[in-house]
């Protein structure tokens, strides 16, 4: 299988051109290629596929083989991949995903895609749509007992589910212990991506993320969007201005246009290397 290793501020995936290849069992391939010792090493697998409704389709799998409905860092790299592989020849492209068609603008410098602006769509706040179990219509700054510790969470879906919580010092968080407790909490029927956030100022947030199906990653694009939305709803950041979200792997600019009710994410997309891997051992 030919592949391209790419990363969006350190959130790295193995990309496959499915205009040219067919992957019979993507979940098994995701688990194999993601292994940093026996495979390539990545946060998961992303297939770039033909589409009848968009320029291409993103089919995304986490490290554990579970399929994700949306991937913010991944879709920026899909846009770069599509341009660099001649699948598209324009700056404004569409990518179909399991959470609908997304619209992207490529910033091209010296013939190369340097950064991408993504219309991530509207945030979903209705508890049962996220889904999160609650007696409330929306979960905004609500207490949640996580193995005996009470965390105040705000639940947001960007096509995939997120729980956002705030703390004074995210650097000292034992995320390997706490992350799985959130991910597998009974109140999240489809599991959950969890963002731990420190407010730097009214236009700057710092976050770490424990991703559903991948564990701690250096960045999460949908998570950064969920964090900007949750922080706005909680009155912690200014409205209708770009918010800088600082992640372990780098920064993203997030704007929630309240009038449109659309979230825009802008950030880099980087190719690391190309290669070929033998899948016969799977
Ligand atoms: N783990 C996520 C998918 C990847 C999201 C993240 N890598 C991003 O950049 O948005 C899920 O299962 O919903």
mmCIF file of C-alpha atoms and ligand atoms in Angstrom:
data_model
loop_
_atom_site.group_PDB
_atom_site.id
_atom_site.type_symbol
_atom_site.label_atom_id
_atom_site.label_comp_id
_atom_site.label_asym_id
_atom_site.label_seq_id
_atom_site.Cartn_x
_atom_site.Cartn_y
_atom_site.Cartn_z
ATOM 1 C CA UNK A 1 0.000 0.000 0.000
ATOM 2 C CA UNK A 2 1.396 3.394 -1.054
ATOM 3 C CA UNK A 3 0.920 6.085 1.584
ATOM 4 C CA UNK A 4 1.705 9.682 2.471
ATOM 5 C CA UNK A 5 2.497 10.549 6.077
ATOM 6 C CA UNK A 6 1.123 13.989 6.947
ATOM 7 C CA UNK A 7 0.568 16.047 10.069
ATOM 8 C CA UNK A 8 -1.516 18.993 11.143
ATOM 9 C CA UNK A 9 0.291 20.640 14.098
ATOM 10 C CA UNK A 10 1.559 17.258 15.171
ATOM 11 C CA UNK A 11 -1.721 15.317 14.771
ATOM 12 C CA UNK A 12 -0.336 12.791 12.339
ATOM 13 C CA UNK A 13 -2.097 10.328 10.069
ATOM 14 C CA UNK A 14 -1.261 7.896 7.266
ATOM 15 C CA UNK A 15 -3.033 9.028 4.065
ATOM 16 C CA UNK A 16 -3.934 6.700 1.202
ATOM 17 C CA UNK A 17 -4.986 7.739 -2.313
ATOM 18 C CA UNK A 18 -8.101 5.654 -2.842
ATOM 19 C CA UNK A 19 -8.516 7.075 -6.314
ATOM 20 C CA UNK A 20 -5.706 4.563 -7.040
ATOM 21 C CA UNK A 21 -5.921 1.946 -4.239
ATOM 22 C CA UNK A 22 -8.680 -0.014 -2.491
ATOM 23 C CA UNK A 23 -8.425 -0.832 1.230
ATOM 24 C CA UNK A 24 -10.496 -3.913 2.135
ATOM 25 C CA UNK A 25 -10.379 -3.605 5.944
ATOM 26 C CA UNK A 26 -9.543 -0.010 6.897
ATOM 27 C CA UNK A 27 -10.001 -0.608 10.637
ATOM 28 C CA UNK A 28 -7.393 -3.388 10.631
ATOM 29 C CA UNK A 29 -5.065 -1.290 8.453
ATOM 30 C CA UNK A 30 -5.489 1.670 10.825
ATOM 31 C CA UNK A 31 -4.483 -0.434 13.826
ATOM 32 C CA UNK A 32 -1.480 -1.860 11.966
ATOM 33 C CA UNK A 33 -0.055 1.302 10.392
ATOM 34 C CA UNK A 34 -0.615 3.407 13.507
ATOM 35 C CA UNK A 35 1.657 1.227 15.639
ATOM 36 C CA UNK A 36 4.850 3.209 16.220
ATOM 37 C CA UNK A 37 6.965 0.008 16.502
ATOM 38 C CA UNK A 38 5.439 -2.554 14.119
ATOM 39 C CA UNK A 39 3.887 -0.123 11.660
ATOM 40 C CA UNK A 40 4.460 3.407 10.388
ATOM 41 C CA UNK A 41 3.429 5.283 13.513
ATOM 42 C CA UNK A 42 0.447 7.652 13.491
ATOM 43 C CA UNK A 43 -2.732 8.770 15.256
ATOM 44 C CA UNK A 44 -4.717 6.835 12.660
ATOM 45 C CA UNK A 45 -5.492 6.315 8.957
ATOM 46 C CA UNK A 46 -7.226 8.629 6.490
ATOM 47 C CA UNK A 47 -8.480 7.427 3.101
ATOM 48 C CA UNK A 48 -8.905 10.051 0.355
ATOM 49 C CA UNK A 49 -11.687 8.633 -1.821
ATOM 50 C CA UNK A 50 -13.677 9.618 -4.917
ATOM 51 C CA UNK A 51 -17.031 11.264 -4.199
ATOM 52 C CA UNK A 52 -20.202 11.897 -6.209
ATOM 53 C CA UNK A 53 -21.063 14.981 -4.143
ATOM 54 C CA UNK A 54 -17.701 16.661 -3.492
ATOM 55 C CA UNK A 55 -14.188 16.956 -4.926
ATOM 56 C CA UNK A 56 -13.216 14.003 -2.722
ATOM 57 C CA UNK A 57 -14.223 12.170 0.444
ATOM 58 C CA UNK A 58 -12.364 11.817 3.753
ATOM 59 C CA UNK A 59 -12.793 8.425 5.476
ATOM 60 C CA UNK A 60 -11.032 8.650 8.839
ATOM 61 C CA UNK A 61 -10.016 5.958 11.347
ATOM 62 C CA UNK A 62 -8.557 6.416 14.802
ATOM 63 C CA UNK A 63 -5.524 4.502 16.048
ATOM 64 C CA UNK A 64 -7.814 1.830 17.583
ATOM 65 C CA UNK A 65 -9.558 1.244 14.236
ATOM 66 C CA UNK A 66 -12.759 3.091 15.192
ATOM 67 C CA UNK A 67 -14.170 5.327 12.456
ATOM 68 C CA UNK A 68 -14.351 9.048 13.163
ATOM 69 C CA UNK A 69 -17.103 11.227 11.662
ATOM 70 C CA UNK A 70 -14.888 14.297 11.320
ATOM 71 C CA UNK A 71 -11.230 15.246 11.760
ATOM 72 C CA UNK A 72 -10.173 18.900 11.684
ATOM 73 C CA UNK A 73 -6.401 18.476 11.390
ATOM 74 C CA UNK A 74 -7.008 15.591 9.015
ATOM 75 C CA UNK A 75 -9.250 17.483 6.611
ATOM 76 C CA UNK A 76 -6.690 20.277 6.194
ATOM 77 C CA UNK A 77 -4.146 17.616 5.185
ATOM 78 C CA UNK A 78 -6.716 15.975 2.874
ATOM 79 C CA UNK A 79 -7.001 19.316 1.064
ATOM 80 C CA UNK A 80 -3.226 19.549 0.673
ATOM 81 C CA UNK A 81 -3.036 15.887 -0.362
ATOM 82 C CA UNK A 82 -5.742 16.376 -3.009
ATOM 83 C CA UNK A 83 -3.985 19.445 -4.452
ATOM 84 C CA UNK A 84 -0.492 17.905 -4.368
ATOM 85 C CA UNK A 85 -1.708 14.651 -5.966
ATOM 86 C CA UNK A 86 -3.557 16.418 -8.776
ATOM 87 C CA UNK A 87 -6.983 15.344 -7.520
ATOM 88 C CA UNK A 88 -8.006 19.017 -7.462
ATOM 89 C CA UNK A 89 -6.552 22.007 -9.328
ATOM 90 C CA UNK A 90 -8.218 24.887 -7.487
ATOM 91 C CA UNK A 91 -8.005 26.789 -4.192
ATOM 92 C CA UNK A 92 -11.599 26.327 -3.033
ATOM 93 C CA UNK A 93 -12.510 22.690 -2.628
ATOM 94 C CA UNK A 94 -15.184 20.497 -1.073
ATOM 95 C CA UNK A 95 -14.583 17.359 0.982
ATOM 96 C CA UNK A 96 -17.388 15.006 1.917
ATOM 97 C CA UNK A 97 -17.231 13.503 5.408
ATOM 98 C CA UNK A 98 -19.402 11.364 7.660
ATOM 99 C CA UNK A 99 -20.609 14.665 9.131
ATOM 100 C CA UNK A 100 -21.458 16.265 5.782
ATOM 101 C CA UNK A 101 -19.704 18.255 3.059
ATOM 102 C CA UNK A 102 -17.040 20.692 4.248
ATOM 103 C CA UNK A 103 -15.806 23.752 2.337
ATOM 104 C CA UNK A 104 -12.100 24.593 2.373
ATOM 105 C CA UNK A 105 -9.896 27.445 1.096
ATOM 106 C CA UNK A 106 -6.276 26.554 0.342
ATOM 107 C CA UNK A 107 -3.535 29.148 0.906
ATOM 108 C CA UNK A 108 -0.963 28.370 -1.791
ATOM 109 C CA UNK A 109 2.560 29.827 -1.667
ATOM 110 C CA UNK A 110 5.158 28.979 -4.381
ATOM 111 C CA UNK A 111 2.807 26.346 -5.747
ATOM 112 C CA UNK A 112 2.506 24.554 -2.399
ATOM 113 C CA UNK A 113 -0.386 24.479 0.087
ATOM 114 C CA UNK A 114 0.890 26.158 3.279
ATOM 115 C CA UNK A 115 -2.292 26.569 5.310
ATOM 116 C CA UNK A 116 -5.982 25.813 4.949
ATOM 117 C CA UNK A 117 -9.150 27.542 6.175
ATOM 118 C CA UNK A 118 -12.015 25.152 6.852
ATOM 119 C CA UNK A 119 -15.710 25.943 7.275
ATOM 120 C CA UNK A 120 -16.356 23.404 10.014
ATOM 121 C CA UNK A 121 -20.115 23.948 9.977
ATOM 122 C CA UNK A 122 -22.370 24.705 12.931
ATOM 123 C CA UNK A 123 -21.716 23.402 16.439
ATOM 124 C CA UNK A 124 -24.273 20.932 17.783
ATOM 125 C CA UNK A 125 -25.286 21.647 21.362
ATOM 126 C CA UNK A 126 -28.392 19.495 21.847
ATOM 127 C CA UNK A 127 -27.422 16.838 24.391
ATOM 128 C CA UNK A 128 -29.080 13.897 22.686
ATOM 129 C CA UNK A 129 -27.475 14.824 19.324
ATOM 130 C CA UNK A 130 -23.939 14.900 20.710
ATOM 131 C CA UNK A 131 -24.725 12.372 22.349
ATOM 132 C CA UNK A 132 -24.423 12.942 26.086
ATOM 133 C CA UNK A 133 -26.800 11.589 28.721
ATOM 134 C CA UNK A 134 -28.351 14.525 30.593
ATOM 135 C CA UNK A 135 -31.676 15.717 31.971
ATOM 136 C CA UNK A 136 -30.954 19.060 30.323
ATOM 137 C CA UNK A 137 -31.454 20.157 26.713
ATOM 138 C CA UNK A 138 -27.836 21.403 26.561
ATOM 139 C CA UNK A 139 -24.834 20.562 28.768
ATOM 140 C CA UNK A 140 -23.130 23.902 29.500
ATOM 141 C CA UNK A 141 -20.923 24.103 32.573
ATOM 142 C CA UNK A 142 -22.677 21.121 34.178
ATOM 143 C CA UNK A 143 -21.128 18.902 36.890
ATOM 144 C CA UNK A 144 -20.075 15.377 35.955
ATOM 145 C CA UNK A 145 -18.842 12.796 38.458
ATOM 146 C CA UNK A 146 -15.813 11.096 36.900
ATOM 147 C CA UNK A 147 -14.719 8.278 39.203
ATOM 148 C CA UNK A 148 -15.500 10.334 42.311
ATOM 149 C CA UNK A 149 -14.125 13.684 41.090
ATOM 150 C CA UNK A 150 -16.605 16.369 39.971
ATOM 151 C CA UNK A 151 -15.683 18.125 36.711
ATOM 152 C CA UNK A 152 -17.762 20.929 35.166
ATOM 153 C CA UNK A 153 -18.164 20.115 31.475
ATOM 154 C CA UNK A 154 -19.602 21.724 28.368
ATOM 155 C CA UNK A 155 -20.608 19.281 25.625
ATOM 156 C CA UNK A 156 -20.263 20.246 21.948
ATOM 157 C CA UNK A 157 -20.348 18.232 18.729
ATOM 158 C CA UNK A 158 -18.486 19.331 15.590
ATOM 159 C CA UNK A 159 -19.778 16.221 13.866
ATOM 160 C CA UNK A 160 -17.942 14.271 16.565
ATOM 161 C CA UNK A 161 -18.533 14.469 20.316
ATOM 162 C CA UNK A 162 -16.478 16.629 22.720
ATOM 163 C CA UNK A 163 -16.523 17.348 26.449
ATOM 164 C CA UNK A 164 -14.724 20.582 27.378
ATOM 165 C CA UNK A 165 -13.549 21.252 30.926
ATOM 166 C CA UNK A 166 -11.469 24.059 32.449
ATOM 167 C CA UNK A 167 -8.547 23.983 34.854
ATOM 168 C CA UNK A 168 -5.764 26.225 36.130
ATOM 169 C CA UNK A 169 -2.787 24.072 35.084
ATOM 170 C CA UNK A 170 -3.251 21.663 32.180
ATOM 171 C CA UNK A 171 0.476 20.842 32.151
ATOM 172 C CA UNK A 172 0.266 18.943 35.445
ATOM 173 C CA UNK A 173 -2.791 16.915 34.419
ATOM 174 C CA UNK A 174 -2.362 13.120 34.611
ATOM 175 C CA UNK A 175 -4.154 12.753 31.276
ATOM 176 C CA UNK A 176 -3.237 9.076 30.855
ATOM 177 C CA UNK A 177 -5.301 8.384 34.001
ATOM 178 C CA UNK A 178 -8.153 10.865 33.591
ATOM 179 C CA UNK A 179 -8.559 10.715 29.796
ATOM 180 C CA UNK A 180 -9.820 7.119 29.615
ATOM 181 C CA UNK A 181 -12.232 7.764 32.515
ATOM 182 C CA UNK A 182 -13.894 10.474 30.428
ATOM 183 C CA UNK A 183 -13.617 8.544 27.139
ATOM 184 C CA UNK A 184 -15.465 5.534 28.546
ATOM 185 C CA UNK A 185 -17.837 7.369 30.926
ATOM 186 C CA UNK A 186 -21.378 5.950 31.018
ATOM 187 C CA UNK A 187 -22.848 9.364 30.096
ATOM 188 C CA UNK A 188 -21.182 9.215 26.643
ATOM 189 C CA UNK A 189 -22.866 6.397 24.673
ATOM 190 C CA UNK A 190 -20.497 6.846 21.681
ATOM 191 C CA UNK A 191 -17.480 7.602 23.919
ATOM 192 C CA UNK A 192 -16.070 11.158 23.905
ATOM 193 C CA UNK A 193 -13.123 13.368 22.953
ATOM 194 C CA UNK A 194 -12.160 15.423 26.020
ATOM 195 C CA UNK A 195 -10.437 18.813 26.051
ATOM 196 C CA UNK A 196 -8.758 20.202 29.176
ATOM 197 C CA UNK A 197 -8.495 23.984 28.854
ATOM 198 C CA UNK A 198 -6.665 26.851 30.538
ATOM 199 C CA UNK A 199 -7.874 30.345 29.686
ATOM 200 C CA UNK A 200 -4.831 32.546 28.921
ATOM 201 C CA UNK A 201 -6.816 35.667 28.036
ATOM 202 C CA UNK A 202 -10.055 36.586 26.246
ATOM 203 C CA UNK A 203 -8.570 35.668 22.841
ATOM 204 C CA UNK A 204 -6.134 32.890 23.786
ATOM 205 C CA UNK A 205 -6.775 29.383 25.128
ATOM 206 C CA UNK A 206 -4.371 26.557 25.971
ATOM 207 C CA UNK A 207 -5.604 22.962 25.693
ATOM 208 C CA UNK A 208 -4.648 19.340 25.919
ATOM 209 C CA UNK A 209 -6.845 16.617 24.452
ATOM 210 C CA UNK A 210 -7.577 12.982 25.110
ATOM 211 C CA UNK A 211 -9.044 11.735 21.839
ATOM 212 C CA UNK A 212 -11.643 9.019 21.540
ATOM 213 C CA UNK A 213 -9.874 6.097 19.886
ATOM 214 C CA UNK A 214 -6.380 7.628 19.813
ATOM 215 C CA UNK A 215 -5.477 8.787 23.326
ATOM 216 C CA UNK A 216 -3.562 12.026 23.883
ATOM 217 C CA UNK A 217 -2.681 13.640 20.582
ATOM 218 C CA UNK A 218 -0.591 16.756 20.013
ATOM 219 C CA UNK A 219 -3.609 18.489 18.534
ATOM 220 C CA UNK A 220 -7.287 18.062 17.713
ATOM 221 C CA UNK A 221 -8.924 20.379 15.192
ATOM 222 C CA UNK A 222 -12.540 19.561 15.999
ATOM 223 C CA UNK A 223 -11.545 19.772 19.660
ATOM 224 C CA UNK A 224 -10.119 23.271 19.199
ATOM 225 C CA UNK A 225 -13.412 24.310 17.579
ATOM 226 C CA UNK A 226 -15.416 22.760 20.421
ATOM 227 C CA UNK A 227 -13.200 24.605 22.916
ATOM 228 C CA UNK A 228 -13.753 27.969 21.200
ATOM 229 C CA UNK A 229 -17.523 27.379 21.145
ATOM 230 C CA UNK A 230 -17.658 26.221 24.781
ATOM 231 C CA UNK A 231 -15.499 29.137 25.921
ATOM 232 C CA UNK A 232 -17.801 31.583 24.124
ATOM 233 C CA UNK A 233 -20.901 30.013 25.675
ATOM 234 C CA UNK A 234 -19.279 30.254 29.107
ATOM 235 C CA UNK A 235 -18.392 33.934 28.579
ATOM 236 C CA UNK A 236 -14.651 33.242 28.833
ATOM 237 C CA UNK A 237 -13.584 34.710 25.452
ATOM 238 C CA UNK A 238 -14.622 37.631 23.225
ATOM 239 C CA UNK A 239 -17.315 36.914 20.653
ATOM 240 C CA UNK A 240 -16.988 37.061 16.865
ATOM 241 C CA UNK A 241 -13.198 37.426 16.875
ATOM 242 C CA UNK A 242 -10.533 34.827 16.020
ATOM 243 C CA UNK A 243 -9.473 32.852 19.079
ATOM 244 C CA UNK A 244 -5.960 31.418 19.225
ATOM 245 C CA UNK A 245 -6.064 27.872 20.585
ATOM 246 C CA UNK A 246 -2.612 26.735 21.725
ATOM 247 C CA UNK A 247 -2.126 22.958 21.551
ATOM 248 C CA UNK A 248 0.927 20.832 22.295
ATOM 249 C CA UNK A 249 1.731 20.628 18.570
ATOM 250 C CA UNK A 250 1.044 24.249 17.634
ATOM 251 C CA UNK A 251 -1.674 26.888 17.308
ATOM 252 C CA UNK A 252 -4.990 27.034 15.477
ATOM 253 C CA UNK A 253 -7.117 30.109 14.747
ATOM 254 C CA UNK A 254 -10.806 29.506 15.400
ATOM 255 C CA UNK A 255 -13.636 31.922 14.592
ATOM 256 C CA UNK A 256 -17.243 31.207 15.533
ATOM 257 C CA UNK A 257 -19.273 33.589 13.371
ATOM 258 C CA UNK A 258 -22.365 33.879 15.518
ATOM 259 C CA UNK A 259 -24.538 35.517 12.844
ATOM 260 C CA UNK A 260 -23.820 32.680 10.379
ATOM 261 C CA UNK A 261 -23.530 30.165 13.255
ATOM 262 C CA UNK A 262 -20.526 28.717 11.425
ATOM 263 C CA UNK A 263 -17.127 27.844 12.889
ATOM 264 C CA UNK A 264 -13.986 28.530 10.823
ATOM 265 C CA UNK A 265 -10.640 26.848 11.569
ATOM 266 C CA UNK A 266 -7.368 27.975 9.998
ATOM 267 C CA UNK A 267 -4.103 26.091 10.340
ATOM 268 C CA UNK A 268 -1.187 24.378 8.601
ATOM 269 C CA UNK A 269 -0.990 21.072 6.739
ATOM 270 C CA UNK A 270 2.376 19.358 6.253
ATOM 271 C CA UNK A 271 3.639 16.375 4.280
ATOM 272 C CA UNK A 272 6.311 14.424 6.193
ATOM 273 C CA UNK A 273 7.212 11.589 3.785
ATOM 274 C CA UNK A 274 5.878 9.185 1.148
ATOM 275 C CA UNK A 275 6.296 5.422 1.364
ATOM 276 C CA UNK A 276 4.985 1.948 0.683
ATOM 277 C CA UNK A 277 4.077 -0.684 3.271
ATOM 278 C CA UNK A 278 3.445 -4.448 2.959
ATOM 279 C CA UNK A 279 0.050 -5.292 4.453
ATOM 280 C CA UNK A 280 0.360 -9.060 3.983
ATOM 281 C CA UNK A 281 1.126 -9.598 7.683
ATOM 282 C CA UNK A 282 -2.251 -8.236 8.797
HETATM 283 N N1 LIG B 1 -10.795 11.064 17.670
HETATM 284 C C1 LIG B 1 -11.848 11.785 16.928
HETATM 285 C C2 LIG B 1 -11.485 11.884 15.423
HETATM 286 C C3 LIG B 1 -10.211 12.710 15.177
HETATM 287 C C4 LIG B 1 -10.388 14.140 15.569
HETATM 288 C C5 LIG B 1 -9.117 14.975 15.639
HETATM 289 N N2 LIG B 1 -7.877 14.327 15.337
HETATM 290 C C6 LIG B 1 -9.275 16.276 14.868
HETATM 291 O O1 LIG B 1 -8.266 16.827 14.375
HETATM 292 O O2 LIG B 1 -10.427 16.787 14.826
HETATM 293 C C7 LIG B 1 -13.173 11.026 17.080
HETATM 294 O O3 LIG B 1 -13.163 9.806 17.186
HETATM 295 O O4 LIG B 1 -14.216 11.704 17.096
#
